[in-house]
Amino acid sequence: MILTLTRRALMGTALAFGLAGAAAAQDFPDRAITLVIPFAAGGSTDVVGRIVADRMSQELGQQIVVQNVGGAGGSLGAQQVAKADADGYTILMGTVATHALNPLILKQKPYDPVADFAPVSLLVLVPNVLAVNPALPVNTVQELIDLAKKEPLAYASSGNGTPLHLSGELFKTMAGVDITHIPYKGSGPALTDVLGNQVPVIFDNLPSASSHISSGKLKALGVTTAERAPSFPDVPAIAETLPGYETYSWNALFAPAGTPPEVVETLASAAKTAMADPAVVARMAEFSAEIVASGPEELAEHVKAEMTKWEPVVVEANVSLD
């Protein structure tokens, strides 16, 4: 009899928790949401994240608070979200670094890019750009290659193992040059040093570098996509000098694994509406970010495809990190 009552009590408790969880999902969101940007302020992911967070806040009726958690090529911020409560109130602005490159490069795996996250929406595809301080006496990709063969040069990136780092390594391999890599904790700090001419060359995301290119504080030599970027049609593609060269970045929303499907769908729907807003479309067009605004299933497939695509690049560049 006691055993029967205990079972009934357990069943009742489980049912109560299940109903409470369902009610919480239906009421989502009823408080502020934290969007973790896994890089320092000022970079491409930060720029896109803040634009999206602002518009999604309007759609959801609750503020999305941006939290920058830089370091380890995005792994620290991603790990924080992977370990967060699976209730939708802590989400990640993921990138090719957090969900394709780090899992391939890091010897110690702080999280699983598939098992530890619930995909929400692939937001945008983002071109990268090769740029230099105007004091460097080069105006084209070929002139940079020629200079690098004559004297030592260094390039900055947002961190070890990031797509910008690998964009530089792929460039070095294809151009047959040796340019020293200087990693930073995000595009913001890297840009600061290149603008100050502490480092002459940078591989950066186009969104974070675009205003400096437009103002003349940076000289863009080439975009990393196969075609020229619509927002900077006068800037050649690096592939015009190095045929076959192509890299790009992307931004996507992820929640912790186990987040209720209804919550994921609410977030994905808000993201899709936000990305369709004419003001957001115009902002993204300023730096040639291609809007995707996918659903969760499409993002899951994208992550798998990206890991497959980048694995041979990582192997060729011989990049691994502790």
PDB file of C-alpha atoms in Angstrom:
ATOM      1  CA  MET A   1       0.000   0.000   0.000  1.00  0.00           C
ATOM      2  CA  ILE A   2       2.796   2.373   0.909  1.00  0.00           C
ATOM      3  CA  LEU A   3       4.558   1.518  -2.349  1.00  0.00           C
ATOM      4  CA  THR A   4       1.353   2.209  -4.298  1.00  0.00           C
ATOM      5  CA  LEU A   5       0.912   5.592  -2.640  1.00  0.00           C
ATOM      6  CA  THR A   6       4.519   6.451  -3.309  1.00  0.00           C
ATOM      7  CA  ARG A   7       4.113   5.650  -6.980  1.00  0.00           C
ATOM      8  CA  ARG A   8       0.944   7.708  -7.127  1.00  0.00           C
ATOM      9  CA  ALA A   9       2.709  10.582  -5.408  1.00  0.00           C
ATOM     10  CA  LEU A  10       5.590  10.387  -7.841  1.00  0.00           C
ATOM     11  CA  MET A  11       3.226  10.289 -10.801  1.00  0.00           C
ATOM     12  CA  GLY A  12       1.333  13.245  -9.439  1.00  0.00           C
ATOM     13  CA  THR A  13       4.511  15.186  -8.895  1.00  0.00           C
ATOM     14  CA  ALA A  14       5.748  14.423 -12.425  1.00  0.00           C
ATOM     15  CA  LEU A  15       2.404  15.453 -13.874  1.00  0.00           C
ATOM     16  CA  ALA A  16       2.463  18.679 -11.896  1.00  0.00           C
ATOM     17  CA  PHE A  17       5.962  19.486 -13.133  1.00  0.00           C
ATOM     18  CA  GLY A  18       4.944  18.641 -16.698  1.00  0.00           C
ATOM     19  CA  LEU A  19       1.917  20.918 -16.547  1.00  0.00           C
ATOM     20  CA  ALA A  20       3.992  23.687 -14.979  1.00  0.00           C
ATOM     21  CA  GLY A  21       6.609  23.328 -17.715  1.00  0.00           C
ATOM     22  CA  ALA A  22       3.966  23.438 -20.437  1.00  0.00           C
ATOM     23  CA  ALA A  23       2.396  26.511 -18.884  1.00  0.00           C
ATOM     24  CA  ALA A  24       5.789  28.209 -18.661  1.00  0.00           C
ATOM     25  CA  ALA A  25       6.446  27.470 -22.339  1.00  0.00           C
ATOM     26  CA  GLN A  26       3.051  28.890 -23.294  1.00  0.00           C
ATOM     27  CA  ASP A  27       3.739  32.072 -21.334  1.00  0.00           C
ATOM     28  CA  PHE A  28       7.206  32.501 -22.836  1.00  0.00           C
ATOM     29  CA  PRO A  29       8.679  35.044 -22.576  1.00  0.00           C
ATOM     30  CA  ASP A  30       7.505  36.666 -19.352  1.00  0.00           C
ATOM     31  CA  ARG A  31      10.841  38.282 -18.474  1.00  0.00           C
ATOM     32  CA  ALA A  32      14.045  39.526 -20.108  1.00  0.00           C
ATOM     33  CA  ILE A  33      16.097  37.193 -22.315  1.00  0.00           C
ATOM     34  CA  THR A  34      19.907  37.172 -22.346  1.00  0.00           C
ATOM     35  CA  LEU A  35      21.580  36.941 -25.756  1.00  0.00           C
ATOM     36  CA  VAL A  36      25.198  35.870 -25.313  1.00  0.00           C
ATOM     37  CA  ILE A  37      27.542  37.277 -27.965  1.00  0.00           C
ATOM     38  CA  PRO A  38      30.633  35.040 -27.723  1.00  0.00           C
ATOM     39  CA  PHE A  39      33.015  37.787 -28.858  1.00  0.00           C
ATOM     40  CA  ALA A  40      34.064  41.251 -27.689  1.00  0.00           C
ATOM     41  CA  ALA A  41      31.923  44.280 -28.496  1.00  0.00           C
ATOM     42  CA  GLY A  42      32.470  45.928 -31.864  1.00  0.00           C
ATOM     43  CA  GLY A  43      32.849  42.875 -34.057  1.00  0.00           C
ATOM     44  CA  SER A  44      30.534  41.560 -36.752  1.00  0.00           C
ATOM     45  CA  THR A  45      28.687  39.160 -34.476  1.00  0.00           C
ATOM     46  CA  ASP A  46      28.139  41.973 -31.976  1.00  0.00           C
ATOM     47  CA  VAL A  47      26.849  44.318 -34.705  1.00  0.00           C
ATOM     48  CA  VAL A  48      24.403  41.761 -36.105  1.00  0.00           C
ATOM     49  CA  GLY A  49      23.401  40.562 -32.644  1.00  0.00           C
ATOM     50  CA  ARG A  50      22.457  43.993 -31.368  1.00  0.00           C
ATOM     51  CA  ILE A  51      20.396  44.804 -34.463  1.00  0.00           C
ATOM     52  CA  VAL A  52      18.521  41.508 -34.187  1.00  0.00           C
ATOM     53  CA  ALA A  53      18.101  41.712 -30.396  1.00  0.00           C
ATOM     54  CA  ASP A  54      16.562  45.167 -30.617  1.00  0.00           C
ATOM     55  CA  ARG A  55      13.977  44.143 -33.236  1.00  0.00           C
ATOM     56  CA  MET A  56      13.189  40.775 -31.595  1.00  0.00           C
ATOM     57  CA  SER A  57      12.609  42.565 -28.284  1.00  0.00           C
ATOM     58  CA  GLN A  58       9.827  44.534 -29.946  1.00  0.00           C
ATOM     59  CA  GLU A  59       8.314  41.375 -31.384  1.00  0.00           C
ATOM     60  CA  LEU A  60       8.447  39.366 -28.147  1.00  0.00           C
ATOM     61  CA  GLY A  61       7.387  42.163 -25.829  1.00  0.00           C
ATOM     62  CA  GLN A  62      10.361  41.506 -23.539  1.00  0.00           C
ATOM     63  CA  GLN A  63      13.838  42.983 -23.648  1.00  0.00           C
ATOM     64  CA  ILE A  64      16.678  40.900 -25.067  1.00  0.00           C
ATOM     65  CA  VAL A  65      19.773  41.917 -23.125  1.00  0.00           C
ATOM     66  CA  VAL A  66      23.066  41.506 -24.984  1.00  0.00           C
ATOM     67  CA  GLN A  67      25.942  40.041 -22.973  1.00  0.00           C
ATOM     68  CA  ASN A  68      29.416  39.922 -24.542  1.00  0.00           C
ATOM     69  CA  VAL A  69      31.408  36.899 -23.361  1.00  0.00           C
ATOM     70  CA  GLY A  70      34.612  36.953 -25.397  1.00  0.00           C
ATOM     71  CA  GLY A  71      37.552  34.568 -25.350  1.00  0.00           C
ATOM     72  CA  ALA A  72      38.744  31.212 -26.693  1.00  0.00           C
ATOM     73  CA  GLY A  73      37.498  31.941 -30.202  1.00  0.00           C
ATOM     74  CA  GLY A  74      33.889  32.078 -29.033  1.00  0.00           C
ATOM     75  CA  SER A  75      34.043  28.904 -26.955  1.00  0.00           C
ATOM     76  CA  LEU A  76      33.587  30.583 -23.569  1.00  0.00           C
ATOM     77  CA  GLY A  77      30.300  32.195 -24.524  1.00  0.00           C
ATOM     78  CA  ALA A  78      29.049  29.086 -26.302  1.00  0.00           C
ATOM     79  CA  GLN A  79      29.908  26.910 -23.318  1.00  0.00           C
ATOM     80  CA  GLN A  80      28.031  29.297 -21.014  1.00  0.00           C
ATOM     81  CA  VAL A  81      24.863  28.899 -23.061  1.00  0.00           C
ATOM     82  CA  ALA A  82      25.293  25.136 -23.417  1.00  0.00           C
ATOM     83  CA  LYS A  83      25.230  24.865 -19.607  1.00  0.00           C
ATOM     84  CA  ALA A  84      22.384  27.348 -19.083  1.00  0.00           C
ATOM     85  CA  ASP A  85      18.839  26.388 -18.096  1.00  0.00           C
ATOM     86  CA  ALA A  86      16.946  25.050 -21.089  1.00  0.00           C
ATOM     87  CA  ASP A  87      14.093  27.526 -20.822  1.00  0.00           C
ATOM     88  CA  GLY A  88      14.850  29.958 -23.662  1.00  0.00           C
ATOM     89  CA  TYR A  89      15.928  32.800 -21.415  1.00  0.00           C
ATOM     90  CA  THR A  90      19.612  32.375 -22.279  1.00  0.00           C
ATOM     91  CA  ILE A  91      20.406  32.074 -25.991  1.00  0.00           C
ATOM     92  CA  LEU A  92      23.517  32.264 -28.136  1.00  0.00           C
ATOM     93  CA  MET A  93      24.478  34.211 -31.242  1.00  0.00           C
ATOM     94  CA  GLY A  94      26.406  31.329 -32.744  1.00  0.00           C
ATOM     95  CA  THR A  95      28.851  31.496 -35.617  1.00  0.00           C
ATOM     96  CA  VAL A  96      30.899  29.294 -37.894  1.00  0.00           C
ATOM     97  CA  ALA A  97      33.560  29.508 -35.169  1.00  0.00           C
ATOM     98  CA  THR A  98      31.386  28.250 -32.320  1.00  0.00           C
ATOM     99  CA  HIS A  99      29.596  25.536 -34.269  1.00  0.00           C
ATOM    100  CA  ALA A 100      32.021  24.344 -36.946  1.00  0.00           C
ATOM    101  CA  LEU A 101      35.610  25.446 -36.389  1.00  0.00           C
ATOM    102  CA  ASN A 102      36.082  25.153 -32.616  1.00  0.00           C
ATOM    103  CA  PRO A 103      34.770  21.570 -32.540  1.00  0.00           C
ATOM    104  CA  LEU A 104      37.294  20.702 -35.261  1.00  0.00           C
ATOM    105  CA  ILE A 105      40.235  22.641 -33.833  1.00  0.00           C
ATOM    106  CA  LEU A 106      40.056  22.337 -30.036  1.00  0.00           C
ATOM    107  CA  LYS A 107      41.782  19.324 -28.507  1.00  0.00           C
ATOM    108  CA  GLN A 108      39.637  19.651 -25.398  1.00  0.00           C
ATOM    109  CA  LYS A 109      35.953  19.864 -26.389  1.00  0.00           C
ATOM    110  CA  PRO A 110      34.064  22.176 -23.975  1.00  0.00           C
ATOM    111  CA  TYR A 111      30.742  21.387 -25.650  1.00  0.00           C
ATOM    112  CA  ASP A 112      29.171  19.396 -28.459  1.00  0.00           C
ATOM    113  CA  PRO A 113      27.891  21.715 -31.223  1.00  0.00           C
ATOM    114  CA  VAL A 114      25.032  19.358 -32.044  1.00  0.00           C
ATOM    115  CA  ALA A 115      24.095  17.564 -28.815  1.00  0.00           C
ATOM    116  CA  ASP A 116      24.370  20.576 -26.488  1.00  0.00           C
ATOM    117  CA  PHE A 117      22.246  23.050 -28.464  1.00  0.00           C
ATOM    118  CA  ALA A 118      18.756  23.473 -29.861  1.00  0.00           C
ATOM    119  CA  PRO A 119      19.013  25.229 -33.251  1.00  0.00           C
ATOM    120  CA  VAL A 120      16.706  28.242 -33.597  1.00  0.00           C
ATOM    121  CA  SER A 121      17.441  30.186 -36.786  1.00  0.00           C
ATOM    122  CA  LEU A 122      20.244  30.802 -39.280  1.00  0.00           C
ATOM    123  CA  LEU A 123      20.048  34.587 -39.574  1.00  0.00           C
ATOM    124  CA  VAL A 124      22.654  35.807 -42.073  1.00  0.00           C
ATOM    125  CA  LEU A 125      25.650  34.841 -44.181  1.00  0.00           C
ATOM    126  CA  VAL A 126      28.432  37.420 -43.818  1.00  0.00           C
ATOM    127  CA  PRO A 127      31.377  38.227 -46.141  1.00  0.00           C
ATOM    128  CA  ASN A 128      34.849  38.680 -44.692  1.00  0.00           C
ATOM    129  CA  VAL A 129      37.338  41.242 -45.946  1.00  0.00           C
ATOM    130  CA  LEU A 130      41.116  41.612 -46.250  1.00  0.00           C
ATOM    131  CA  ALA A 131      42.030  45.178 -45.296  1.00  0.00           C
ATOM    132  CA  VAL A 132      45.155  47.154 -44.422  1.00  0.00           C
ATOM    133  CA  ASN A 133      46.098  50.332 -42.634  1.00  0.00           C
ATOM    134  CA  PRO A 134      46.333  53.104 -45.265  1.00  0.00           C
ATOM    135  CA  ALA A 135      49.979  53.651 -44.292  1.00  0.00           C
ATOM    136  CA  LEU A 136      50.901  50.276 -45.792  1.00  0.00           C
ATOM    137  CA  PRO A 137      52.107  50.963 -49.353  1.00  0.00           C
ATOM    138  CA  VAL A 138      49.818  48.491 -51.146  1.00  0.00           C
ATOM    139  CA  ASN A 139      46.573  48.969 -53.044  1.00  0.00           C
ATOM    140  CA  THR A 140      45.808  45.480 -54.336  1.00  0.00           C
ATOM    141  CA  VAL A 141      45.918  41.877 -53.209  1.00  0.00           C
ATOM    142  CA  GLN A 142      48.809  41.209 -55.596  1.00  0.00           C
ATOM    143  CA  GLU A 143      50.796  44.140 -54.208  1.00  0.00           C
ATOM    144  CA  LEU A 144      50.281  42.768 -50.686  1.00  0.00           C
ATOM    145  CA  ILE A 145      51.531  39.362 -51.802  1.00  0.00           C
ATOM    146  CA  ASP A 146      54.571  40.936 -53.446  1.00  0.00           C
ATOM    147  CA  LEU A 147      55.355  42.967 -50.320  1.00  0.00           C
ATOM    148  CA  ALA A 148      54.938  39.933 -48.043  1.00  0.00           C
ATOM    149  CA  LYS A 149      57.544  38.095 -50.101  1.00  0.00           C
ATOM    150  CA  LYS A 150      60.045  40.925 -49.531  1.00  0.00           C
ATOM    151  CA  GLU A 151      59.575  41.861 -45.872  1.00  0.00           C
ATOM    152  CA  PRO A 152      57.941  40.469 -42.706  1.00  0.00           C
ATOM    153  CA  LEU A 153      54.275  41.334 -42.205  1.00  0.00           C
ATOM    154  CA  ALA A 154      51.638  40.476 -39.614  1.00  0.00           C
ATOM    155  CA  TYR A 155      47.875  40.209 -39.788  1.00  0.00           C
ATOM    156  CA  ALA A 156      45.285  40.559 -37.033  1.00  0.00           C
ATOM    157  CA  SER A 157      42.187  38.428 -36.537  1.00  0.00           C
ATOM    158  CA  SER A 158      39.437  38.053 -33.953  1.00  0.00           C
ATOM    159  CA  GLY A 159      41.177  35.041 -32.392  1.00  0.00           C
ATOM    160  CA  ASN A 160      42.843  31.675 -32.841  1.00  0.00           C
ATOM    161  CA  GLY A 161      40.700  29.203 -34.743  1.00  0.00           C
ATOM    162  CA  THR A 162      38.143  31.770 -35.881  1.00  0.00           C
ATOM    163  CA  PRO A 163      37.008  31.900 -39.517  1.00  0.00           C
ATOM    164  CA  LEU A 164      39.045  35.096 -39.866  1.00  0.00           C
ATOM    165  CA  HIS A 165      42.173  33.305 -38.669  1.00  0.00           C
ATOM    166  CA  LEU A 166      41.539  30.500 -41.145  1.00  0.00           C
ATOM    167  CA  SER A 167      40.777  33.018 -43.886  1.00  0.00           C
ATOM    168  CA  GLY A 168      44.293  34.341 -43.294  1.00  0.00           C
ATOM    169  CA  GLU A 169      45.874  30.901 -43.213  1.00  0.00           C
ATOM    170  CA  LEU A 170      44.129  29.888 -46.427  1.00  0.00           C
ATOM    171  CA  PHE A 171      45.343  33.117 -48.013  1.00  0.00           C
ATOM    172  CA  LYS A 172      48.934  32.402 -46.935  1.00  0.00           C
ATOM    173  CA  THR A 173      48.801  28.882 -48.337  1.00  0.00           C
ATOM    174  CA  MET A 174      47.316  29.887 -51.671  1.00  0.00           C
ATOM    175  CA  ALA A 175      49.515  32.983 -52.073  1.00  0.00           C
ATOM    176  CA  GLY A 176      52.716  31.241 -50.966  1.00  0.00           C
ATOM    177  CA  VAL A 177      53.544  33.872 -48.326  1.00  0.00           C
ATOM    178  CA  ASP A 178      54.363  33.769 -44.617  1.00  0.00           C
ATOM    179  CA  ILE A 179      52.490  36.477 -42.693  1.00  0.00           C
ATOM    180  CA  THR A 180      52.527  36.256 -38.883  1.00  0.00           C
ATOM    181  CA  HIS A 181      49.137  35.806 -37.245  1.00  0.00           C
ATOM    182  CA  ILE A 182      48.294  38.088 -34.289  1.00  0.00           C
ATOM    183  CA  PRO A 183      45.130  36.816 -32.525  1.00  0.00           C
ATOM    184  CA  TYR A 184      42.838  39.095 -30.501  1.00  0.00           C
ATOM    185  CA  LYS A 185      39.803  38.518 -28.276  1.00  0.00           C
ATOM    186  CA  GLY A 186      37.374  39.733 -30.906  1.00  0.00           C
ATOM    187  CA  SER A 187      37.259  41.964 -33.970  1.00  0.00           C
ATOM    188  CA  GLY A 188      36.893  45.146 -31.909  1.00  0.00           C
ATOM    189  CA  PRO A 189      40.345  44.960 -30.268  1.00  0.00           C
ATOM    190  CA  ALA A 190      41.905  43.746 -33.522  1.00  0.00           C
ATOM    191  CA  LEU A 191      40.472  46.697 -35.436  1.00  0.00           C
ATOM    192  CA  THR A 192      41.733  49.124 -32.797  1.00  0.00           C
ATOM    193  CA  ASP A 193      45.325  48.001 -33.298  1.00  0.00           C
ATOM    194  CA  VAL A 194      45.098  47.960 -37.097  1.00  0.00           C
ATOM    195  CA  LEU A 195      43.550  51.439 -37.134  1.00  0.00           C
ATOM    196  CA  GLY A 196      46.418  52.542 -34.883  1.00  0.00           C
ATOM    197  CA  ASN A 197      48.911  50.818 -37.221  1.00  0.00           C
ATOM    198  CA  GLN A 198      50.246  48.503 -34.516  1.00  0.00           C
ATOM    199  CA  VAL A 199      49.418  45.686 -36.961  1.00  0.00           C
ATOM    200  CA  PRO A 200      49.244  46.544 -40.683  1.00  0.00           C
ATOM    201  CA  VAL A 201      46.863  43.877 -42.032  1.00  0.00           C
ATOM    202  CA  ILE A 202      43.551  42.413 -40.880  1.00  0.00           C
ATOM    203  CA  PHE A 203      41.090  39.745 -41.906  1.00  0.00           C
ATOM    204  CA  ASP A 204      37.760  40.918 -40.525  1.00  0.00           C
ATOM    205  CA  ASN A 205      34.044  40.478 -41.019  1.00  0.00           C
ATOM    206  CA  LEU A 206      32.727  43.066 -43.443  1.00  0.00           C
ATOM    207  CA  PRO A 207      30.019  44.355 -41.038  1.00  0.00           C
ATOM    208  CA  SER A 208      32.494  45.430 -38.357  1.00  0.00           C
ATOM    209  CA  ALA A 209      35.025  46.870 -40.835  1.00  0.00           C
ATOM    210  CA  SER A 210      32.584  48.557 -43.221  1.00  0.00           C
ATOM    211  CA  SER A 211      32.360  51.957 -41.509  1.00  0.00           C
ATOM    212  CA  HIS A 212      36.156  52.214 -41.317  1.00  0.00           C
ATOM    213  CA  ILE A 213      36.461  51.272 -44.997  1.00  0.00           C
ATOM    214  CA  SER A 214      33.862  53.874 -45.970  1.00  0.00           C
ATOM    215  CA  SER A 215      35.627  56.564 -43.934  1.00  0.00           C
ATOM    216  CA  GLY A 216      39.044  55.744 -45.407  1.00  0.00           C
ATOM    217  CA  LYS A 217      40.524  54.663 -42.081  1.00  0.00           C
ATOM    218  CA  LEU A 218      40.968  51.179 -43.551  1.00  0.00           C
ATOM    219  CA  LYS A 219      41.886  50.226 -47.100  1.00  0.00           C
ATOM    220  CA  ALA A 220      39.955  47.180 -48.340  1.00  0.00           C
ATOM    221  CA  LEU A 221      41.966  45.007 -50.717  1.00  0.00           C
ATOM    222  CA  GLY A 222      39.534  42.147 -51.256  1.00  0.00           C
ATOM    223  CA  VAL A 223      36.435  40.355 -49.971  1.00  0.00           C
ATOM    224  CA  THR A 224      36.675  36.658 -49.178  1.00  0.00           C
ATOM    225  CA  THR A 225      33.485  35.558 -50.929  1.00  0.00           C
ATOM    226  CA  ALA A 226      33.644  34.156 -54.452  1.00  0.00           C
ATOM    227  CA  GLU A 227      31.873  37.249 -55.808  1.00  0.00           C
ATOM    228  CA  ARG A 228      32.208  40.935 -54.960  1.00  0.00           C
ATOM    229  CA  ALA A 229      30.028  42.240 -52.122  1.00  0.00           C
ATOM    230  CA  PRO A 230      27.105  44.406 -53.309  1.00  0.00           C
ATOM    231  CA  SER A 231      27.764  47.022 -50.607  1.00  0.00           C
ATOM    232  CA  PHE A 232      31.366  47.504 -51.822  1.00  0.00           C
ATOM    233  CA  PRO A 233      31.251  46.773 -55.565  1.00  0.00           C
ATOM    234  CA  ASP A 234      34.625  48.442 -56.177  1.00  0.00           C
ATOM    235  CA  VAL A 235      36.416  46.039 -53.820  1.00  0.00           C
ATOM    236  CA  PRO A 236      37.575  42.951 -55.772  1.00  0.00           C
ATOM    237  CA  ALA A 237      37.084  39.410 -54.553  1.00  0.00           C
ATOM    238  CA  ILE A 238      40.365  37.853 -53.434  1.00  0.00           C
ATOM    239  CA  ALA A 239      39.459  35.051 -55.844  1.00  0.00           C
ATOM    240  CA  GLU A 240      40.095  37.453 -58.719  1.00  0.00           C
ATOM    241  CA  THR A 241      43.790  37.214 -57.779  1.00  0.00           C
ATOM    242  CA  LEU A 242      43.776  33.763 -56.159  1.00  0.00           C
ATOM    243  CA  PRO A 243      41.250  31.645 -58.114  1.00  0.00           C
ATOM    244  CA  GLY A 244      39.282  29.293 -55.881  1.00  0.00           C
ATOM    245  CA  TYR A 245      39.739  31.325 -52.711  1.00  0.00           C
ATOM    246  CA  GLU A 246      36.496  31.583 -50.701  1.00  0.00           C
ATOM    247  CA  THR A 247      35.491  31.917 -47.047  1.00  0.00           C
ATOM    248  CA  TYR A 248      32.598  33.568 -45.237  1.00  0.00           C
ATOM    249  CA  SER A 249      31.018  33.771 -41.801  1.00  0.00           C
ATOM    250  CA  TRP A 250      27.465  33.384 -40.539  1.00  0.00           C
ATOM    251  CA  ASN A 251      25.355  34.215 -37.517  1.00  0.00           C
ATOM    252  CA  ALA A 252      22.649  32.009 -36.037  1.00  0.00           C
ATOM    253  CA  LEU A 253      20.568  31.726 -32.874  1.00  0.00           C
ATOM    254  CA  PHE A 254      20.891  28.682 -30.618  1.00  0.00           C
ATOM    255  CA  ALA A 255      19.262  27.743 -27.314  1.00  0.00           C
ATOM    256  CA  PRO A 256      20.473  25.099 -24.841  1.00  0.00           C
ATOM    257  CA  ALA A 257      19.577  21.505 -25.706  1.00  0.00           C
ATOM    258  CA  GLY A 258      16.279  20.475 -24.160  1.00  0.00           C
ATOM    259  CA  THR A 259      14.621  23.839 -24.630  1.00  0.00           C
ATOM    260  CA  PRO A 260      10.866  23.181 -25.189  1.00  0.00           C
ATOM    261  CA  PRO A 261       9.958  23.092 -28.898  1.00  0.00           C
ATOM    262  CA  GLU A 262       7.271  25.736 -28.348  1.00  0.00           C
ATOM    263  CA  VAL A 263       9.886  28.115 -26.958  1.00  0.00           C
ATOM    264  CA  VAL A 264      12.257  27.419 -29.837  1.00  0.00           C
ATOM    265  CA  GLU A 265       9.445  28.067 -32.302  1.00  0.00           C
ATOM    266  CA  THR A 266       8.541  31.348 -30.575  1.00  0.00           C
ATOM    267  CA  LEU A 267      12.151  32.516 -30.843  1.00  0.00           C
ATOM    268  CA  ALA A 268      12.458  31.363 -34.469  1.00  0.00           C
ATOM    269  CA  SER A 269       9.225  33.119 -35.429  1.00  0.00           C
ATOM    270  CA  ALA A 270      10.355  36.350 -33.765  1.00  0.00           C
ATOM    271  CA  ALA A 271      13.715  36.121 -35.544  1.00  0.00           C
ATOM    272  CA  LYS A 272      12.043  35.596 -38.916  1.00  0.00           C
ATOM    273  CA  THR A 273       9.787  38.607 -38.380  1.00  0.00           C
ATOM    274  CA  ALA A 274      12.732  40.719 -37.224  1.00  0.00           C
ATOM    275  CA  MET A 275      14.828  39.833 -40.260  1.00  0.00           C
ATOM    276  CA  ALA A 276      11.943  40.774 -42.584  1.00  0.00           C
ATOM    277  CA  ASP A 277      11.667  44.276 -41.105  1.00  0.00           C
ATOM    278  CA  PRO A 278      12.635  46.815 -43.826  1.00  0.00           C
ATOM    279  CA  ALA A 279      14.866  48.694 -41.385  1.00  0.00           C
ATOM    280  CA  VAL A 280      16.757  45.507 -40.512  1.00  0.00           C
ATOM    281  CA  VAL A 281      16.987  44.530 -44.190  1.00  0.00           C
ATOM    282  CA  ALA A 282      18.481  47.946 -44.956  1.00  0.00           C
ATOM    283  CA  ARG A 283      21.036  47.668 -42.142  1.00  0.00           C
ATOM    284  CA  MET A 284      22.138  44.217 -43.251  1.00  0.00           C
ATOM    285  CA  ALA A 285      22.435  45.416 -46.845  1.00  0.00           C
ATOM    286  CA  GLU A 286      24.898  48.095 -45.720  1.00  0.00           C
ATOM    287  CA  PHE A 287      27.540  45.406 -45.191  1.00  0.00           C
ATOM    288  CA  SER A 288      26.261  42.781 -47.643  1.00  0.00           C
ATOM    289  CA  ALA A 289      24.984  40.379 -45.004  1.00  0.00           C
ATOM    290  CA  GLU A 290      22.714  37.946 -46.855  1.00  0.00           C
ATOM    291  CA  ILE A 291      19.520  37.351 -44.868  1.00  0.00           C
ATOM    292  CA  VAL A 292      18.439  33.720 -44.487  1.00  0.00           C
ATOM    293  CA  ALA A 293      16.118  33.651 -41.416  1.00  0.00           C
ATOM    294  CA  SER A 294      15.743  29.854 -41.530  1.00  0.00           C
ATOM    295  CA  GLY A 295      13.843  27.536 -39.260  1.00  0.00           C
ATOM    296  CA  PRO A 296      15.438  25.206 -36.677  1.00  0.00           C
ATOM    297  CA  GLU A 297      15.661  22.184 -38.999  1.00  0.00           C
ATOM    298  CA  GLU A 298      17.485  24.122 -41.716  1.00  0.00           C
ATOM    299  CA  LEU A 299      19.989  25.444 -39.186  1.00  0.00           C
ATOM    300  CA  ALA A 300      20.659  21.927 -37.897  1.00  0.00           C
ATOM    301  CA  GLU A 301      21.493  20.786 -41.430  1.00  0.00           C
ATOM    302  CA  HIS A 302      23.618  23.887 -42.020  1.00  0.00           C
ATOM    303  CA  VAL A 303      25.786  23.153 -38.969  1.00  0.00           C
ATOM    304  CA  LYS A 304      26.462  19.603 -40.177  1.00  0.00           C
ATOM    305  CA  ALA A 305      27.313  20.838 -43.678  1.00  0.00           C
ATOM    306  CA  GLU A 306      29.668  23.515 -42.326  1.00  0.00           C
ATOM    307  CA  MET A 307      31.624  21.018 -40.243  1.00  0.00           C
ATOM    308  CA  THR A 308      32.031  18.845 -43.328  1.00  0.00           C
ATOM    309  CA  LYS A 309      33.159  21.816 -45.439  1.00  0.00           C
ATOM    310  CA  TRP A 310      35.691  23.235 -42.967  1.00  0.00           C
ATOM    311  CA  GLU A 311      37.354  19.993 -41.874  1.00  0.00           C
ATOM    312  CA  PRO A 312      39.742  19.766 -44.882  1.00  0.00           C
ATOM    313  CA  VAL A 313      40.609  23.477 -44.503  1.00  0.00           C
ATOM    314  CA  VAL A 314      41.527  22.963 -40.838  1.00  0.00           C
ATOM    315  CA  VAL A 315      43.618  19.916 -41.748  1.00  0.00           C
ATOM    316  CA  GLU A 316      45.403  21.769 -44.560  1.00  0.00           C
ATOM    317  CA  ALA A 317      46.174  24.744 -42.306  1.00  0.00           C
ATOM    318  CA  ASN A 318      47.328  22.343 -39.567  1.00  0.00           C
ATOM    319  CA  VAL A 319      45.481  24.351 -36.895  1.00  0.00           C
ATOM    320  CA  SER A 320      44.834  22.827 -33.461  1.00  0.00           C
ATOM    321  CA  LEU A 321      44.417  24.463 -30.062  1.00  0.00           C
ATOM    322  CA  ASP A 322      44.590  23.159 -26.513  1.00  0.00           C
TER     323      ASP A 322
END
